[in-house]
mmCIF file with all atom_site columns, C-alpha atoms in Angstrom:
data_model
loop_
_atom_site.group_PDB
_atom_site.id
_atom_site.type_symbol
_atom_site.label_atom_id
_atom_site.label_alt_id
_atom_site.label_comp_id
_atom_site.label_asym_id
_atom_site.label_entity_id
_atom_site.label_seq_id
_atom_site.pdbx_PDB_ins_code
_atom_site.Cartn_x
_atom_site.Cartn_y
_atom_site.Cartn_z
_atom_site.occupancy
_atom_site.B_iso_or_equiv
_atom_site.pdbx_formal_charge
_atom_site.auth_seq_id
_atom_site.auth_comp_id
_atom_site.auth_asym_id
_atom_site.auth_atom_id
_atom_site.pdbx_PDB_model_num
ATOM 1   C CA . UNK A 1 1   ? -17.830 5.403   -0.742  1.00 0.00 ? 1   UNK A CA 1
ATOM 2   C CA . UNK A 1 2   ? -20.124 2.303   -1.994  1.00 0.00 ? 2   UNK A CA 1
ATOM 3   C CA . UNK A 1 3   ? -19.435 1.758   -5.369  1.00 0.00 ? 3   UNK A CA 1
ATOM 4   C CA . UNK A 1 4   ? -16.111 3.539   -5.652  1.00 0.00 ? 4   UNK A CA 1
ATOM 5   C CA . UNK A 1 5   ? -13.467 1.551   -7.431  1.00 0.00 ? 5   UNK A CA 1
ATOM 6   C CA . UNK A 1 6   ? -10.441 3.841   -8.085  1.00 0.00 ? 6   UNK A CA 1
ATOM 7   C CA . UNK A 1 7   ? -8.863  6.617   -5.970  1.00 0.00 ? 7   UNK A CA 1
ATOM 8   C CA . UNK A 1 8   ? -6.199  8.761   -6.421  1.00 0.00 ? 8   UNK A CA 1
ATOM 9   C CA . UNK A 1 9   ? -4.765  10.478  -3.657  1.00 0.00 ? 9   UNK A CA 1
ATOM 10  C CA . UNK A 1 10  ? -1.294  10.726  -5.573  1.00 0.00 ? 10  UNK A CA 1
ATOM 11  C CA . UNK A 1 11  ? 0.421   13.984  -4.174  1.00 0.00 ? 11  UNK A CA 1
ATOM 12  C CA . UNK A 1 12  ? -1.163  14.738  -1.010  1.00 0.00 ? 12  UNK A CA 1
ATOM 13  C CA . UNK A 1 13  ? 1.954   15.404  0.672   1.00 0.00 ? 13  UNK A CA 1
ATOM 14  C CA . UNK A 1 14  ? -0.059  16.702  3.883   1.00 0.00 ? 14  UNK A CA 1
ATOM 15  C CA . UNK A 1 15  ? -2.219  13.786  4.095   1.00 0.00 ? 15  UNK A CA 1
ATOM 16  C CA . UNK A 1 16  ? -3.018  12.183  7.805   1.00 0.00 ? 16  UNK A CA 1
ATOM 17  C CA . UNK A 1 17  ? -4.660  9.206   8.363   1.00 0.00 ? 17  UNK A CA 1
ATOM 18  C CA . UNK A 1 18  ? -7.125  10.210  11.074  1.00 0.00 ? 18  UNK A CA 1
ATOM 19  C CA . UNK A 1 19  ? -8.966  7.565   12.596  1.00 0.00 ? 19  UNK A CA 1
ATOM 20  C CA . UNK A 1 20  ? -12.074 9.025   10.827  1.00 0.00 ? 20  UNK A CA 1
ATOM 21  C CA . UNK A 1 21  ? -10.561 8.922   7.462   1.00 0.00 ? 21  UNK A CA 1
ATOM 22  C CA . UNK A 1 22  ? -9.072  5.515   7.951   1.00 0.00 ? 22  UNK A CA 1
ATOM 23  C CA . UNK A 1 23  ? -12.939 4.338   8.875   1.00 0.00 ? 23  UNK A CA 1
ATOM 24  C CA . UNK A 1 24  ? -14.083 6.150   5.566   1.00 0.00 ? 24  UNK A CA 1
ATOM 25  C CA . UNK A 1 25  ? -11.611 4.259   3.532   1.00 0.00 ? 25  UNK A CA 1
ATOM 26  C CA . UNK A 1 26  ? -11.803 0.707   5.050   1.00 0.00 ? 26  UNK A CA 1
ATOM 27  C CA . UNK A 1 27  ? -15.410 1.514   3.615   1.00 0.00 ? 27  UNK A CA 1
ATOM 28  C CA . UNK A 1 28  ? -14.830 1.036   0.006   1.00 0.00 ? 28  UNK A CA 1
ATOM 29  C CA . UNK A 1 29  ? -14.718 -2.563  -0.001  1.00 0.00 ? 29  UNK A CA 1
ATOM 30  C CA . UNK A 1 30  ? -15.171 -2.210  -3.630  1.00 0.00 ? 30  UNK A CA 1
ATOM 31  C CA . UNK A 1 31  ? -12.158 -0.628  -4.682  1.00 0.00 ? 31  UNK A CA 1
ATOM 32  C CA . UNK A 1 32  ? -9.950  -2.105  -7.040  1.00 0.00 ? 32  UNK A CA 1
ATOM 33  C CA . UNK A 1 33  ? -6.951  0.735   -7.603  1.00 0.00 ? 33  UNK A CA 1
ATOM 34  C CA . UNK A 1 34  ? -5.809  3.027   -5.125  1.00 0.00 ? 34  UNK A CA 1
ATOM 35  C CA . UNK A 1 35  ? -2.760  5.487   -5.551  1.00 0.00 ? 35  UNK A CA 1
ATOM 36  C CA . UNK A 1 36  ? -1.518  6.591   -2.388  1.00 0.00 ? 36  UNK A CA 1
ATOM 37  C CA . UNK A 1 37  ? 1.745   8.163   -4.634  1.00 0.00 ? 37  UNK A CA 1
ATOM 38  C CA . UNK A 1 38  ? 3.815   10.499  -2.785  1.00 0.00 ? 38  UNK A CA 1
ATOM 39  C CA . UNK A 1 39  ? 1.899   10.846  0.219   1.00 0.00 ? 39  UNK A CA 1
ATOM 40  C CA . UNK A 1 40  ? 4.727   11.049  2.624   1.00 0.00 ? 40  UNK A CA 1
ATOM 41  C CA . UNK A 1 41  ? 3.209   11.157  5.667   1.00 0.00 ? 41  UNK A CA 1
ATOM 42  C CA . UNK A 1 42  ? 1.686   7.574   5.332   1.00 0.00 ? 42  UNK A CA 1
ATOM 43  C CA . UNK A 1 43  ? 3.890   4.921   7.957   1.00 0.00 ? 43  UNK A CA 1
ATOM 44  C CA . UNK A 1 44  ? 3.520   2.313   9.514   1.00 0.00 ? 44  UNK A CA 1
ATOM 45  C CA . UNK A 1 45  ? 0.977   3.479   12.096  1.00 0.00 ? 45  UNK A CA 1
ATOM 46  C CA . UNK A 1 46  ? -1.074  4.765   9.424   1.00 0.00 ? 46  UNK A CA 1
ATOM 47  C CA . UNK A 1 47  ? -1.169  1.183   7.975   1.00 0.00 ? 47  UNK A CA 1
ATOM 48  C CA . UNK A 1 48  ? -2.103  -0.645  10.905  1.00 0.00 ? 48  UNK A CA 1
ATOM 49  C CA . UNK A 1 49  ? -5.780  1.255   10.957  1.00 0.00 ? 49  UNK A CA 1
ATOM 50  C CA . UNK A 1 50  ? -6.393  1.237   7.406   1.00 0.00 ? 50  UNK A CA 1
ATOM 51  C CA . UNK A 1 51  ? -4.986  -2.066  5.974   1.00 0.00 ? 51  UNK A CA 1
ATOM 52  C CA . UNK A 1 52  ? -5.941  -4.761  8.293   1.00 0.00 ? 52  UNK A CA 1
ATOM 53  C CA . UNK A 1 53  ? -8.140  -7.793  7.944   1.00 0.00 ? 53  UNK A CA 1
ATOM 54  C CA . UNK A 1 54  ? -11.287 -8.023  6.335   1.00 0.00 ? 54  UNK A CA 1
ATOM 55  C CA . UNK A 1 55  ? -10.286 -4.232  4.470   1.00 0.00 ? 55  UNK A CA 1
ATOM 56  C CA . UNK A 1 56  ? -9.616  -4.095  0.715   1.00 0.00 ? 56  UNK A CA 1
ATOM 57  C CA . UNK A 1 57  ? -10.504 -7.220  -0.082  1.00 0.00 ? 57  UNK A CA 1
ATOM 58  C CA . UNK A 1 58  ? -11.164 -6.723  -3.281  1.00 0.00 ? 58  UNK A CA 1
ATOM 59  C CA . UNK A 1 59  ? -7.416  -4.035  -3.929  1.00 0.00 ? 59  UNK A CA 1
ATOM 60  C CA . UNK A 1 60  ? -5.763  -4.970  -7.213  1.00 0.00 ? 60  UNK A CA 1
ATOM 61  C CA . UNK A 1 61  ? -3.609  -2.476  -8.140  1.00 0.00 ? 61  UNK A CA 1
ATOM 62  C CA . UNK A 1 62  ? -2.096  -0.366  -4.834  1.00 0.00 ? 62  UNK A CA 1
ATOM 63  C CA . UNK A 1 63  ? 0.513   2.494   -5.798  1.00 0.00 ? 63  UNK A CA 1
ATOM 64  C CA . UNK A 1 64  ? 3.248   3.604   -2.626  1.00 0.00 ? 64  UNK A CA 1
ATOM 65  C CA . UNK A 1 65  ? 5.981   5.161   -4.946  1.00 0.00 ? 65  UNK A CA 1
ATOM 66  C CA . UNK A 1 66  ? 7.611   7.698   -3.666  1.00 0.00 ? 66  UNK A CA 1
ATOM 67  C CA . UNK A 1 67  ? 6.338   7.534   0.116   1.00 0.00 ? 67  UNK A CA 1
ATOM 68  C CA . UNK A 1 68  ? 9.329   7.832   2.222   1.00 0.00 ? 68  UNK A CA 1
ATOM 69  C CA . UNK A 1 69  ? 7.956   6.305   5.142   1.00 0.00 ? 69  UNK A CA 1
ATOM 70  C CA . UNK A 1 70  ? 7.093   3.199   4.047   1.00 0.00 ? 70  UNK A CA 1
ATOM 71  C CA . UNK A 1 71  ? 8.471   0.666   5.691   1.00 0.00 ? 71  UNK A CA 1
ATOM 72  C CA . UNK A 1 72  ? 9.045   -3.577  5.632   1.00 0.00 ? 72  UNK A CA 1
ATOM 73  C CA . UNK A 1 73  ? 6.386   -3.155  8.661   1.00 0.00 ? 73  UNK A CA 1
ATOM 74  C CA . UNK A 1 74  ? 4.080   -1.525  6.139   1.00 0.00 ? 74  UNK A CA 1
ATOM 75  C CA . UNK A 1 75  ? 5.029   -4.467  3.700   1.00 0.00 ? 75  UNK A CA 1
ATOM 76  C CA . UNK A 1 76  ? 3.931   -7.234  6.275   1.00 0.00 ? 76  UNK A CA 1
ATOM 77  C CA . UNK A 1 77  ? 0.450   -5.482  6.833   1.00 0.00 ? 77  UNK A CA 1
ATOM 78  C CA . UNK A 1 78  ? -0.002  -5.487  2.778   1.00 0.00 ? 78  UNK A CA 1
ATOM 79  C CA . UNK A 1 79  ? 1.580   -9.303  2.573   1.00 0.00 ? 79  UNK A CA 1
ATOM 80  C CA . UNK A 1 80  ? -1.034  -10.248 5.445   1.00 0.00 ? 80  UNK A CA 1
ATOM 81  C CA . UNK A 1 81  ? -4.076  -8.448  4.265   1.00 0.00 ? 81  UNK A CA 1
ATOM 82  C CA . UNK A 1 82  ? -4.116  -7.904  0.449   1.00 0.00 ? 82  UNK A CA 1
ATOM 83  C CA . UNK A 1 83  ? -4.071  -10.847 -0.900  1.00 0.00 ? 83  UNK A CA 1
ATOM 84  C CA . UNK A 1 84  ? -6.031  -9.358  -4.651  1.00 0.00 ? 84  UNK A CA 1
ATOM 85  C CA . UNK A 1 85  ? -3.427  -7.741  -5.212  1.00 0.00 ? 85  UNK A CA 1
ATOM 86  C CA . UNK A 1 86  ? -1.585  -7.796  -9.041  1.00 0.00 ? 86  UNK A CA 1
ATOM 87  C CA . UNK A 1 87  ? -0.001  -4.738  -9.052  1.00 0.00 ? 87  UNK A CA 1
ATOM 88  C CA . UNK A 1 88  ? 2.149   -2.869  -6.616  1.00 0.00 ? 88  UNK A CA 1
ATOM 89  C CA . UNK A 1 89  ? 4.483   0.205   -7.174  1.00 0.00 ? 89  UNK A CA 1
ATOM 90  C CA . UNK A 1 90  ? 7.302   0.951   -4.327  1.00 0.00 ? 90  UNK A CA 1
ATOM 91  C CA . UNK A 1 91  ? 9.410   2.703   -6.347  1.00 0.00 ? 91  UNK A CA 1
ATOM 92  C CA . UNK A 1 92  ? 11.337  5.586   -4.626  1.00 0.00 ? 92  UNK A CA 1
ATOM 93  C CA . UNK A 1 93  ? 10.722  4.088   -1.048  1.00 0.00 ? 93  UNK A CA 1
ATOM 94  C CA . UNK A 1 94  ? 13.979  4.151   0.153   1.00 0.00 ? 94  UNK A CA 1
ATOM 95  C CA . UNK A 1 95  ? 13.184  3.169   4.067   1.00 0.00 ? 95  UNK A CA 1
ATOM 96  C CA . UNK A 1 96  ? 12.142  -1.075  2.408   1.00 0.00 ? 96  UNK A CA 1
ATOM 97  C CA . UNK A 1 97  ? 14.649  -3.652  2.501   1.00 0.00 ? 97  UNK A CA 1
ATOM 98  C CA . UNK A 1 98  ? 14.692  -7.139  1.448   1.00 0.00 ? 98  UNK A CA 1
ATOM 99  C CA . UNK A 1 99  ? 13.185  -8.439  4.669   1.00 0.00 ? 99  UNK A CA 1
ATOM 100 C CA . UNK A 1 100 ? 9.975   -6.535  3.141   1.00 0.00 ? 100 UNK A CA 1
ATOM 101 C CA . UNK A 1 101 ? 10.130  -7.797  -0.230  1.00 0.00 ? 101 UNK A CA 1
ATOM 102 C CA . UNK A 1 102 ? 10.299  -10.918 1.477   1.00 0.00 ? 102 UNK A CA 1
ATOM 103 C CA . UNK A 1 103 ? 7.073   -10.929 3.054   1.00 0.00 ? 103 UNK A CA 1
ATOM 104 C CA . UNK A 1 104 ? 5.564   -9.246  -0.226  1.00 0.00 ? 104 UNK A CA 1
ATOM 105 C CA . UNK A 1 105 ? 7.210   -12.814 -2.010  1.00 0.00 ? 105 UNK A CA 1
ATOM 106 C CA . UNK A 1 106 ? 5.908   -15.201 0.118   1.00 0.00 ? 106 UNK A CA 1
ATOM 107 C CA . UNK A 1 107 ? 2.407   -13.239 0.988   1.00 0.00 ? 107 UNK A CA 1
ATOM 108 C CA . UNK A 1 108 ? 0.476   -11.942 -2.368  1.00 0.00 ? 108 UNK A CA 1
ATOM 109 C CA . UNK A 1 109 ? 0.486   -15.214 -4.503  1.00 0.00 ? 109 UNK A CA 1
ATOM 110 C CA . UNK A 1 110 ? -1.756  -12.928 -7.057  1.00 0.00 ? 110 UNK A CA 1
ATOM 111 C CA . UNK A 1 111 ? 1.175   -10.646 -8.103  1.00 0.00 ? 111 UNK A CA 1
ATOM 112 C CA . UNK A 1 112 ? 2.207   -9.694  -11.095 1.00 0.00 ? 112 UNK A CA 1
ATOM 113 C CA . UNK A 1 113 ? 4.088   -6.394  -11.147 1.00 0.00 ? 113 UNK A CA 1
ATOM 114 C CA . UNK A 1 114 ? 5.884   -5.045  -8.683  1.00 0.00 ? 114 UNK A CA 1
ATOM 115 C CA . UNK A 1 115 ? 7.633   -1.429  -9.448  1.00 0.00 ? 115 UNK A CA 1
ATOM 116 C CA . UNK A 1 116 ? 11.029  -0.689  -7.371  1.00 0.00 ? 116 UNK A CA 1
ATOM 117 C CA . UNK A 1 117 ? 12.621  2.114   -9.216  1.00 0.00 ? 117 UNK A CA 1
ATOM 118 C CA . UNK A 1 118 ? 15.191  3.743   -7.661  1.00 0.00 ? 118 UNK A CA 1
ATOM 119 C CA . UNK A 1 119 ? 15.782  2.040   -4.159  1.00 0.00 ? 119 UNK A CA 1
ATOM 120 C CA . UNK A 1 120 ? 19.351  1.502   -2.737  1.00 0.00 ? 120 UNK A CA 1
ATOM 121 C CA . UNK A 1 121 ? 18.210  -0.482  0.052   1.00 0.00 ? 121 UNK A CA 1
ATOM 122 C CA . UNK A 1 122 ? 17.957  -3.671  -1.835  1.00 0.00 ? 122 UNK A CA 1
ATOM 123 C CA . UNK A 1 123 ? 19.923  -6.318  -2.916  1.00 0.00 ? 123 UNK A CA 1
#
């Protein structure tokens, strides 16, 4: 996907990270928006093989709402490896606590919205 620089995968409730389709999108190193909205099978294994170092380097704009199974795990791999990023949406991710909004805090020194509608998990 050279060349690519937004993707919407908003919606794909049935969506698996295979290891083939993690490889495919650690490929588009040019991306600047990706909306992973309401893709609820997306954890913290799925994470591990597609945000990690030396992928999306170039991620601005990264939208999680409404994926249940994000996790502050999942918030530690984007703190550690997506460092472009301005603009993150976790609204409706009700398994993130502080501890993850503490890593997002203290790791994306480029951020300038963050979106956490509707979460009774923190303070």
């Amino acid at each position: 996907c050279q060349g690519l620089e937004s993707l919407c995968l908003q919606g794909c409730t049935a969506i698996r990270l295979t290891d083939a389709s993690k490889t495919a999108l650690r490929g588009c190193s040019e991306l600047h928006s990706l909306s992973l909205a309401g893709c609820k099978q997306l954890s913290l294994q799925s994470f591990g093989g597609v945000f990690c170092k030396d992928s999306f380097s170039n991620l601005k704009h990264l939208d999680l709402r409404d994926c249940d199974r994000i996790c502050d795990g999942c918030l530690r791999h984007i703190s550690n490896y997506l460092h472009s990023l301005e603009s993150l949406n976790l609204s409706f991710c009700i398994s993130i606590t502080d501890e993850g909004l503490v890593a997002i805090a203290k790791g994306l020194p480029r951020l300038r919205t963050l979106k956490l509608r509707s979460i009774d998990t923190i303070s």
